[in-house]
Amino acid sequence: MTARKQSSASPALASFEDLEDRRMMVYWPGFVEMDKVFQQYPWLNGAGHGVAVIDRGIDYLHPRLGGNPVTNTPSPRIVNVWDWNDNDANPFPTDPPTGPDPLSAHATGVAGVLAMLPYKNPKDGLTYQGLLQGSTLYNLRESFDDSQNSIAAALQWVLDNHAKYNITAINLTDFVGTTANIPVYESQIEALWNAGVFMITPVANNWLGDPETGLPAHTAIGYPGKSPYIFATGGLDANGTGVRTETQRGINLDLLAPAVNVWIPYYTPSTGVHEWVQGTGNSWGTPMVTGTAVMLQQIDPTIKPAEIMQIIQDGGVWVADTAANAAISGYAGYKRIDVLGAVKLAYSRRDDAYDQGTGNDTLATAATIALDGSGKGSLTNLKLLAHDHDYYTFTIGADGQFNFTATAGAQLLDSHGNVIGTFGAGGGLSGQALAAGTYYVHAYSDTQGLASAYSVSIQAVPTDPPPTAPGANGTFNDMKYDAGGNLHFVWYDASDKTLKYAARDAGKVWGPVQTIDSAPDVGNFVSLALDASGKPAVAYYDATNADLKYASFNGATWDVTTVESTNTVGYYPSLKFDNAGNPIIAYYYKTGGDLRVATRVGGGAWQVSTVDSNGDVGRYPSLALNPASGAWSIAYEATGVGAFKYAQRNGSVWSTTLVDQNGAGGGYISLAFDANNRPAFSYYDAWNADLKFARFNGSTWSKTTVAAKNSQGLYTNLFFDDGNDPVIYYFNKTANSLVRAQSSAGVFGFQILITNGGRENRVARDDDGNETYSYFDPTTLGLQVNDR
């Protein structure tokens, strides 16, 4: 059970007994495996965290807590805040005016379980200590006469000061409770829950009823335990194998903890004695859970209260209730706390993907940072838990200089693990000279997990590449492989506003950069295709003249022609060659808002026809040839009605189909035919900011939302792999990353290829199925070409 509870009210009570009055329970630090946590995880001591104890007052002079009653020196582990009973700033436990009350110093026992100094008990020879040797306790004393309003005031103080003092948990004991439908402190506990502060309280010890107050047996758990923002603990029996008979039960009981004969420091106001006694009551198990929660917050400061309780429950031990009580409560049993189990589970569950399984805590298990062709690589969304070691490895193929950045403190290590350089959180190393070889990055946090995810990035320092390097200053681009494994690459150079081209041979060596068209401002919306002999041709937009242009390579030079020049024409061209080697271009006639195609047969004049003129249609056309029928098809946007359409030519007649209407369009359409010669296209749904995929099954179109979190799906590129599964490259705008989505058995999986970049991406596949992609790199302000 986690936070989500419903029930009615009854008070939470606690009591203590001397050793002589009851048989000794098992050694409770060992029973809940707290001692093993101290041995195996000595850094988990709550350092830097504060715990608010809202109760009846802490004996801050108690020697077991680090105080000195002889010199009247308070414990440095306790900060005295306010006493709502005596209305002063000295919340030392005193009896109420009505006479001695054994619960006046109740918070002293709570403080002992939380933060008591190590103490060898002369009664059993065992050493006891509080869970949180490094935490500070904030002492807030409730009013005996006005408990509810004083609790509200104490909670308000915590709400106002939790960030200042890093108070991450509250141990609350309410001795009176409330029958109100909504407690007076409702707004405070909701705000504290939302702020990530863990709150917990003991349930009452009156399952059998309370003759003194007249409470009947088997009352339901009330406030504060039934609040959805406060967890509730009950007690184990003396043997730790069953539910303590007096423990209230039901839906709001989250956890069990030792509650019989628990060794605690105490204080008796009427005698002034600083005692060491055995207490019995559900109150003494609660701080064991509070302390464990703070340890989990120390491991991972990003953890939320519900996640904390879930881990403690999942790491706990099942305890069955008696059949009679289970029949009354409706619950067969509950989990009891195991501190070691919770800590181990937190380290396993709260770390990032690289630290699962064998993890990446050693050089031998280091996670890989893959570097691209420019010597760039990064990993993001990494987590660093308390006392955690994260290792990452990378290999460079040639000597060079590299820049390193990390949002966590890290070290650069050589192949043997020797430190080369160190950089602090948010810093890095610049111009680090490295020889070819394997290296490591080591990130480490000592006693406190990081409060946010971190990243590591590597970038080779460019060695003054020539301004005409392939893709330099590029934005619009396209690429294709020919049958010989040569990559053809064309791009718009935004610096001089010209259209450029370069080819890379099968050995991945680039040839010289060529200028296709140097007329002022040409090359926007470029589309590349290869003719039957493997020669490149491009269709593109001439922004100076607002014309559609076409250029083809004749083996030595580029032949440039104007395809259409009627008003503003030629946006988003999509170029292909038919089976006879004739080029055809689909494009958007902006002035008229029409979808058009231009065809040239046998090198003659261009023939222009209109495919669709029904409203504003034709943006982002994607042209493809049906391999079986030889019929041309176009997927495109119908902007006027916010829709996506599909057109197919039968002979000389085009038929159109409305595939998806979202009211906003979006574009970035990529059309392809699958192995069954059926069309499909990927596209960006601007209304929902989603990546979508439409596929024709032979009779109807099916539509799938591929990625729907935040803004995803721009610059899509679709193809079908050798298994006839769709693959889509696209840009995740929110994450600023390039993503590859691949469907398997109808379910898409995702791979992040590039972080900090990915616009204007294009993809080419060679005959062996190898993929090469381009994208705009905002760091270099140009295009990068990577092989997957």
PDB file of N, CA, C and O in Angstrom, residues 60-116:
ATOM      1  N   TYR A  60      16.810  17.201  24.957  1.00  0.00           N
ATOM      2  CA  TYR A  60      18.019  17.504  24.200  1.00  0.00           C
ATOM      3  C   TYR A  60      19.275  17.526  25.061  1.00  0.00           C
ATOM      4  O   TYR A  60      20.370  17.731  24.554  1.00  0.00           O
ATOM      5  N   LEU A  61      19.127  17.320  26.393  1.00  0.00           N
ATOM      6  CA  LEU A  61      20.279  17.199  27.283  1.00  0.00           C
ATOM      7  C   LEU A  61      20.688  15.748  27.512  1.00  0.00           C
ATOM      8  O   LEU A  61      21.682  15.473  28.186  1.00  0.00           O
ATOM      9  N   HIS A  62      19.951  14.812  26.947  1.00  0.00           N
ATOM     10  CA  HIS A  62      20.183  13.389  27.205  1.00  0.00           C
ATOM     11  C   HIS A  62      21.563  12.984  26.695  1.00  0.00           C
ATOM     12  O   HIS A  62      21.926  13.259  25.539  1.00  0.00           O
ATOM     13  N   PRO A  63      22.358  12.300  27.514  1.00  0.00           N
ATOM     14  CA  PRO A  63      23.705  11.876  27.083  1.00  0.00           C
ATOM     15  C   PRO A  63      23.686  10.965  25.865  1.00  0.00           C
ATOM     16  O   PRO A  63      24.607  11.004  25.053  1.00  0.00           O
ATOM     17  N   ARG A  64      22.649  10.120  25.745  1.00  0.00           N
ATOM     18  CA  ARG A  64      22.596   9.213  24.600  1.00  0.00           C
ATOM     19  C   ARG A  64      22.402   9.991  23.293  1.00  0.00           C
ATOM     20  O   ARG A  64      22.723   9.494  22.218  1.00  0.00           O
ATOM     21  N   LEU A  65      21.900  11.217  23.385  1.00  0.00           N
ATOM     22  CA  LEU A  65      21.692  12.045  22.198  1.00  0.00           C
ATOM     23  C   LEU A  65      22.821  13.045  21.996  1.00  0.00           C
ATOM     24  O   LEU A  65      22.779  13.823  21.038  1.00  0.00           O
ATOM     25  N   GLY A  66      23.813  13.020  22.892  1.00  0.00           N
ATOM     26  CA  GLY A  66      24.945  13.931  22.747  1.00  0.00           C
ATOM     27  C   GLY A  66      24.849  15.166  23.603  1.00  0.00           C
ATOM     28  O   GLY A  66      25.684  16.070  23.467  1.00  0.00           O
ATOM     29  N   GLY A  67      23.857  15.243  24.490  1.00  0.00           N
ATOM     30  CA  GLY A  67      23.745  16.369  25.399  1.00  0.00           C
ATOM     31  C   GLY A  67      24.527  16.131  26.682  1.00  0.00           C
ATOM     32  O   GLY A  67      25.021  15.030  26.952  1.00  0.00           O
ATOM     33  N   ASN A  68      24.630  17.179  27.491  1.00  0.00           N
ATOM     34  CA  ASN A  68      25.328  17.070  28.779  1.00  0.00           C
ATOM     35  C   ASN A  68      24.489  17.762  29.829  1.00  0.00           C
ATOM     36  O   ASN A  68      24.488  18.996  29.932  1.00  0.00           O
ATOM     37  N   PRO A  69      23.739  16.987  30.642  1.00  0.00           N
ATOM     38  CA  PRO A  69      22.878  17.605  31.652  1.00  0.00           C
ATOM     39  C   PRO A  69      23.658  18.275  32.780  1.00  0.00           C
ATOM     40  O   PRO A  69      23.132  19.170  33.440  1.00  0.00           O
ATOM     41  N   VAL A  70      24.913  17.864  32.982  1.00  0.00           N
ATOM     42  CA  VAL A  70      25.709  18.456  34.060  1.00  0.00           C
ATOM     43  C   VAL A  70      26.063  19.902  33.717  1.00  0.00           C
ATOM     44  O   VAL A  70      25.946  20.807  34.548  1.00  0.00           O
ATOM     45  N   THR A  71      26.493  20.112  32.464  1.00  0.00           N
ATOM     46  CA  THR A  71      26.874  21.468  32.030  1.00  0.00           C
ATOM     47  C   THR A  71      25.723  22.191  31.340  1.00  0.00           C
ATOM     48  O   THR A  71      25.899  23.300  30.839  1.00  0.00           O
ATOM     49  N   ASN A  72      24.559  21.504  31.283  1.00  0.00           N
ATOM     50  CA  ASN A  72      23.376  22.069  30.616  1.00  0.00           C
ATOM     51  C   ASN A  72      23.665  22.388  29.143  1.00  0.00           C
ATOM     52  O   ASN A  72      23.204  23.388  28.595  1.00  0.00           O
ATOM     53  N   THR A  73      24.450  21.488  28.490  1.00  0.00           N
ATOM     54  CA  THR A  73      24.817  21.665  27.088  1.00  0.00           C
ATOM     55  C   THR A  73      23.894  20.845  26.193  1.00  0.00           C
ATOM     56  O   THR A  73      23.860  19.607  26.321  1.00  0.00           O
ATOM     57  N   PRO A  74      23.140  21.490  25.290  1.00  0.00           N
ATOM     58  CA  PRO A  74      22.223  20.733  24.426  1.00  0.00           C
ATOM     59  C   PRO A  74      22.987  19.882  23.422  1.00  0.00           C
ATOM     60  O   PRO A  74      24.130  20.163  23.078  1.00  0.00           O
ATOM     61  N   SER A  75      22.318  18.861  22.914  1.00  0.00           N
ATOM     62  CA  SER A  75      22.889  18.022  21.862  1.00  0.00           C
ATOM     63  C   SER A  75      23.053  18.828  20.587  1.00  0.00           C
ATOM     64  O   SER A  75      22.122  19.525  20.160  1.00  0.00           O
ATOM     65  N   PRO A  76      24.226  18.752  19.951  1.00  0.00           N
ATOM     66  CA  PRO A  76      24.394  19.457  18.669  1.00  0.00           C
ATOM     67  C   PRO A  76      23.587  18.833  17.547  1.00  0.00           C
ATOM     68  O   PRO A  76      23.512  19.404  16.455  1.00  0.00           O
ATOM     69  N   ARG A  77      23.008  17.675  17.780  1.00  0.00           N
ATOM     70  CA  ARG A  77      22.209  17.005  16.756  1.00  0.00           C
ATOM     71  C   ARG A  77      20.768  17.507  16.717  1.00  0.00           C
ATOM     72  O   ARG A  77      20.000  17.089  15.838  1.00  0.00           O
ATOM     73  N   ILE A  78      20.399  18.344  17.671  1.00  0.00           N
ATOM     74  CA  ILE A  78      18.998  18.769  17.802  1.00  0.00           C
ATOM     75  C   ILE A  78      18.925  20.291  17.743  1.00  0.00           C
ATOM     76  O   ILE A  78      19.666  20.989  18.430  1.00  0.00           O
ATOM     77  N   VAL A  79      18.030  20.786  16.884  1.00  0.00           N
ATOM     78  CA  VAL A  79      17.747  22.215  16.814  1.00  0.00           C
ATOM     79  C   VAL A  79      16.383  22.450  17.449  1.00  0.00           C
ATOM     80  O   VAL A  79      15.374  21.859  17.021  1.00  0.00           O
ATOM     81  N   ASN A  80      16.338  23.264  18.479  1.00  0.00           N
ATOM     82  CA  ASN A  80      15.086  23.556  19.156  1.00  0.00           C
ATOM     83  C   ASN A  80      14.364  24.682  18.425  1.00  0.00           C
ATOM     84  O   ASN A  80      14.904  25.778  18.271  1.00  0.00           O
ATOM     85  N   VAL A  81      13.155  24.409  17.965  1.00  0.00           N
ATOM     86  CA  VAL A  81      12.410  25.375  17.156  1.00  0.00           C
ATOM     87  C   VAL A  81      11.390  26.125  17.991  1.00  0.00           C
ATOM     88  O   VAL A  81      11.508  27.333  18.228  1.00  0.00           O
ATOM     89  N   TRP A  82      10.356  25.424  18.480  1.00  0.00           N
ATOM     90  CA  TRP A  82       9.303  26.110  19.242  1.00  0.00           C
ATOM     91  C   TRP A  82       8.518  25.106  20.066  1.00  0.00           C
ATOM     92  O   TRP A  82       8.390  23.934  19.699  1.00  0.00           O
ATOM     93  N   ASP A  83       8.012  25.625  21.197  1.00  0.00           N
ATOM     94  CA  ASP A  83       7.187  24.823  22.101  1.00  0.00           C
ATOM     95  C   ASP A  83       5.801  25.451  22.138  1.00  0.00           C
ATOM     96  O   ASP A  83       5.605  26.505  22.743  1.00  0.00           O
ATOM     97  N   TRP A  84       4.829  24.807  21.446  1.00  0.00           N
ATOM     98  CA  TRP A  84       3.462  25.344  21.411  1.00  0.00           C
ATOM     99  C   TRP A  84       2.696  25.027  22.695  1.00  0.00           C
ATOM    100  O   TRP A  84       1.615  25.561  22.902  1.00  0.00           O
ATOM    101  N   ASN A  85       3.273  24.184  23.541  1.00  0.00           N
ATOM    102  CA  ASN A  85       2.629  23.908  24.824  1.00  0.00           C
ATOM    103  C   ASN A  85       2.965  25.000  25.833  1.00  0.00           C
ATOM    104  O   ASN A  85       2.089  25.488  26.542  1.00  0.00           O
ATOM    105  N   ASP A  86       4.260  25.391  25.868  1.00  0.00           N
ATOM    106  CA  ASP A  86       4.684  26.426  26.812  1.00  0.00           C
ATOM    107  C   ASP A  86       4.817  27.799  26.154  1.00  0.00           C
ATOM    108  O   ASP A  86       5.171  28.779  26.819  1.00  0.00           O
ATOM    109  N   ASN A  87       4.611  27.832  24.829  1.00  0.00           N
ATOM    110  CA  ASN A  87       4.697  29.078  24.068  1.00  0.00           C
ATOM    111  C   ASN A  87       6.041  29.776  24.267  1.00  0.00           C
ATOM    112  O   ASN A  87       6.126  30.972  24.587  1.00  0.00           O
ATOM    113  N   ASP A  88       7.099  29.015  24.039  1.00  0.00           N
ATOM    114  CA  ASP A  88       8.434  29.588  24.088  1.00  0.00           C
ATOM    115  C   ASP A  88       9.319  28.839  23.107  1.00  0.00           C
ATOM    116  O   ASP A  88       8.886  27.891  22.450  1.00  0.00           O
ATOM    117  N   ALA A  89      10.574  29.276  23.008  1.00  0.00           N
ATOM    118  CA  ALA A  89      11.506  28.670  22.059  1.00  0.00           C
ATOM    119  C   ALA A  89      12.323  27.554  22.699  1.00  0.00           C
ATOM    120  O   ALA A  89      13.388  27.203  22.182  1.00  0.00           O
ATOM    121  N   ASN A  90      11.839  27.014  23.799  1.00  0.00           N
ATOM    122  CA  ASN A  90      12.566  25.969  24.511  1.00  0.00           C
ATOM    123  C   ASN A  90      11.679  24.726  24.636  1.00  0.00           C
ATOM    124  O   ASN A  90      11.053  24.507  25.678  1.00  0.00           O
ATOM    125  N   PRO A  91      11.622  23.905  23.550  1.00  0.00           N
ATOM    126  CA  PRO A  91      10.718  22.741  23.583  1.00  0.00           C
ATOM    127  C   PRO A  91      11.273  21.556  24.373  1.00  0.00           C
ATOM    128  O   PRO A  91      11.338  20.425  23.900  1.00  0.00           O
ATOM    129  N   PHE A  92      11.718  21.834  25.610  1.00  0.00           N
ATOM    130  CA  PHE A  92      12.171  20.753  26.490  1.00  0.00           C
ATOM    131  C   PHE A  92      10.937  20.098  27.109  1.00  0.00           C
ATOM    132  O   PHE A  92       9.971  20.782  27.463  1.00  0.00           O
ATOM    133  N   PRO A  93      10.921  18.766  27.241  1.00  0.00           N
ATOM    134  CA  PRO A  93       9.720  18.094  27.750  1.00  0.00           C
ATOM    135  C   PRO A  93       9.452  18.427  29.208  1.00  0.00           C
ATOM    136  O   PRO A  93      10.314  18.267  30.078  1.00  0.00           O
ATOM    137  N   THR A  94       8.258  18.942  29.445  1.00  0.00           N
ATOM    138  CA  THR A  94       7.779  19.186  30.805  1.00  0.00           C
ATOM    139  C   THR A  94       6.399  18.577  30.937  1.00  0.00           C
ATOM    140  O   THR A  94       5.678  18.404  29.946  1.00  0.00           O
ATOM    141  N   ASP A  95       6.022  18.258  32.177  1.00  0.00           N
ATOM    142  CA  ASP A  95       4.678  17.734  32.395  1.00  0.00           C
ATOM    143  C   ASP A  95       3.655  18.845  32.248  1.00  0.00           C
ATOM    144  O   ASP A  95       3.943  20.016  32.533  1.00  0.00           O
ATOM    145  N   PRO A  96       2.450  18.488  31.809  1.00  0.00           N
ATOM    146  CA  PRO A  96       1.390  19.502  31.728  1.00  0.00           C
ATOM    147  C   PRO A  96       0.942  19.911  33.124  1.00  0.00           C
ATOM    148  O   PRO A  96       1.238  19.225  34.107  1.00  0.00           O
ATOM    149  N   PRO A  97       0.258  21.029  33.222  1.00  0.00           N
ATOM    150  CA  PRO A  97      -0.186  21.508  34.542  1.00  0.00           C
ATOM    151  C   PRO A  97      -1.071  20.510  35.273  1.00  0.00           C
ATOM    152  O   PRO A  97      -1.153  20.546  36.505  1.00  0.00           O
ATOM    153  N   THR A  98      -1.700  19.613  34.550  1.00  0.00           N
ATOM    154  CA  THR A  98      -2.603  18.652  35.190  1.00  0.00           C
ATOM    155  C   THR A  98      -1.868  17.550  35.938  1.00  0.00           C
ATOM    156  O   THR A  98      -2.492  16.763  36.640  1.00  0.00           O
ATOM    157  N   GLY A  99      -0.530  17.472  35.799  1.00  0.00           N
ATOM    158  CA  GLY A  99       0.220  16.469  36.539  1.00  0.00           C
ATOM    159  C   GLY A  99       1.137  15.664  35.656  1.00  0.00           C
ATOM    160  O   GLY A  99       1.214  15.889  34.448  1.00  0.00           O
ATOM    161  N   PRO A 100       1.879  14.719  36.242  1.00  0.00           N
ATOM    162  CA  PRO A 100       2.848  13.909  35.480  1.00  0.00           C
ATOM    163  C   PRO A 100       2.189  13.169  34.320  1.00  0.00           C
ATOM    164  O   PRO A 100       1.079  12.655  34.452  1.00  0.00           O
ATOM    165  N   ASP A 101       2.899  13.161  33.213  1.00  0.00           N
ATOM    166  CA  ASP A 101       2.406  12.460  32.019  1.00  0.00           C
ATOM    167  C   ASP A 101       3.575  11.677  31.429  1.00  0.00           C
ATOM    168  O   ASP A 101       4.584  12.261  31.038  1.00  0.00           O
ATOM    169  N   PRO A 102       3.467  10.342  31.381  1.00  0.00           N
ATOM    170  CA  PRO A 102       4.588   9.527  30.877  1.00  0.00           C
ATOM    171  C   PRO A 102       4.927   9.802  29.415  1.00  0.00           C
ATOM    172  O   PRO A 102       5.981   9.396  28.945  1.00  0.00           O
ATOM    173  N   LEU A 103       4.033  10.494  28.688  1.00  0.00           N
ATOM    174  CA  LEU A 103       4.302  10.767  27.274  1.00  0.00           C
ATOM    175  C   LEU A 103       4.880  12.158  27.044  1.00  0.00           C
ATOM    176  O   LEU A 103       5.050  12.570  25.898  1.00  0.00           O
ATOM    177  N   SER A 104       5.182  12.871  28.117  1.00  0.00           N
ATOM    178  CA  SER A 104       5.701  14.225  27.963  1.00  0.00           C
ATOM    179  C   SER A 104       6.997  14.262  27.171  1.00  0.00           C
ATOM    180  O   SER A 104       7.258  15.207  26.435  1.00  0.00           O
ATOM    181  N   ALA A 105       7.840  13.257  27.335  1.00  0.00           N
ATOM    182  CA  ALA A 105       9.142  13.230  26.646  1.00  0.00           C
ATOM    183  C   ALA A 105       9.150  12.224  25.506  1.00  0.00           C
ATOM    184  O   ALA A 105      10.207  11.729  25.115  1.00  0.00           O
ATOM    185  N   HIS A 106       7.981  11.939  24.993  1.00  0.00           N
ATOM    186  CA  HIS A 106       7.841  10.912  23.957  1.00  0.00           C
ATOM    187  C   HIS A 106       8.820  11.092  22.802  1.00  0.00           C
ATOM    188  O   HIS A 106       9.397  10.132  22.282  1.00  0.00           O
ATOM    189  N   ALA A 107       9.064  12.324  22.382  1.00  0.00           N
ATOM    190  CA  ALA A 107       9.945  12.571  21.234  1.00  0.00           C
ATOM    191  C   ALA A 107      11.398  12.212  21.531  1.00  0.00           C
ATOM    192  O   ALA A 107      12.198  12.067  20.598  1.00  0.00           O
ATOM    193  N   THR A 108      11.745  12.049  22.805  1.00  0.00           N
ATOM    194  CA  THR A 108      13.115  11.644  23.141  1.00  0.00           C
ATOM    195  C   THR A 108      13.403  10.250  22.603  1.00  0.00           C
ATOM    196  O   THR A 108      14.468   9.987  22.035  1.00  0.00           O
ATOM    197  N   GLY A 109      12.450   9.342  22.760  1.00  0.00           N
ATOM    198  CA  GLY A 109      12.623   7.994  22.218  1.00  0.00           C
ATOM    199  C   GLY A 109      12.679   8.001  20.708  1.00  0.00           C
ATOM    200  O   GLY A 109      13.465   7.278  20.087  1.00  0.00           O
ATOM    201  N   VAL A 110      11.823   8.818  20.083  1.00  0.00           N
ATOM    202  CA  VAL A 110      11.853   8.946  18.617  1.00  0.00           C
ATOM    203  C   VAL A 110      13.216   9.441  18.164  1.00  0.00           C
ATOM    204  O   VAL A 110      13.819   8.906  17.223  1.00  0.00           O
ATOM    205  N   ALA A 111      13.725  10.478  18.853  1.00  0.00           N
ATOM    206  CA  ALA A 111      15.028  11.027  18.502  1.00  0.00           C
ATOM    207  C   ALA A 111      16.136   9.995  18.678  1.00  0.00           C
ATOM    208  O   ALA A 111      17.108   9.968  17.915  1.00  0.00           O
ATOM    209  N   GLY A 112      15.987   9.122  19.693  1.00  0.00           N
ATOM    210  CA  GLY A 112      16.985   8.081  19.907  1.00  0.00           C
ATOM    211  C   GLY A 112      17.079   7.108  18.759  1.00  0.00           C
ATOM    212  O   GLY A 112      18.165   6.779  18.286  1.00  0.00           O
ATOM    213  N   VAL A 113      15.934   6.636  18.275  1.00  0.00           N
ATOM    214  CA  VAL A 113      15.941   5.712  17.144  1.00  0.00           C
ATOM    215  C   VAL A 113      16.488   6.410  15.905  1.00  0.00           C
ATOM    216  O   VAL A 113      17.173   5.800  15.087  1.00  0.00           O
ATOM    217  N   LEU A 114      16.226   7.704  15.781  1.00  0.00           N
ATOM    218  CA  LEU A 114      16.685   8.437  14.600  1.00  0.00           C
ATOM    219  C   LEU A 114      18.172   8.767  14.652  1.00  0.00           C
ATOM    220  O   LEU A 114      18.888   8.565  13.672  1.00  0.00           O
ATOM    221  N   ALA A 115      18.664   9.280  15.800  1.00  0.00           N
ATOM    222  CA  ALA A 115      19.998   9.887  15.773  1.00  0.00           C
ATOM    223  C   ALA A 115      20.819   9.660  17.031  1.00  0.00           C
ATOM    224  O   ALA A 115      21.776  10.396  17.284  1.00  0.00           O
ATOM    225  N   MET A 116      20.504   8.648  17.838  1.00  0.00           N
ATOM    226  CA  MET A 116      21.249   8.388  19.064  1.00  0.00           C
ATOM    227  C   MET A 116      22.712   8.053  18.769  1.00  0.00           C
ATOM    228  O   MET A 116      23.024   7.368  17.792  1.00  0.00           O
TER     229      MET A 116
END
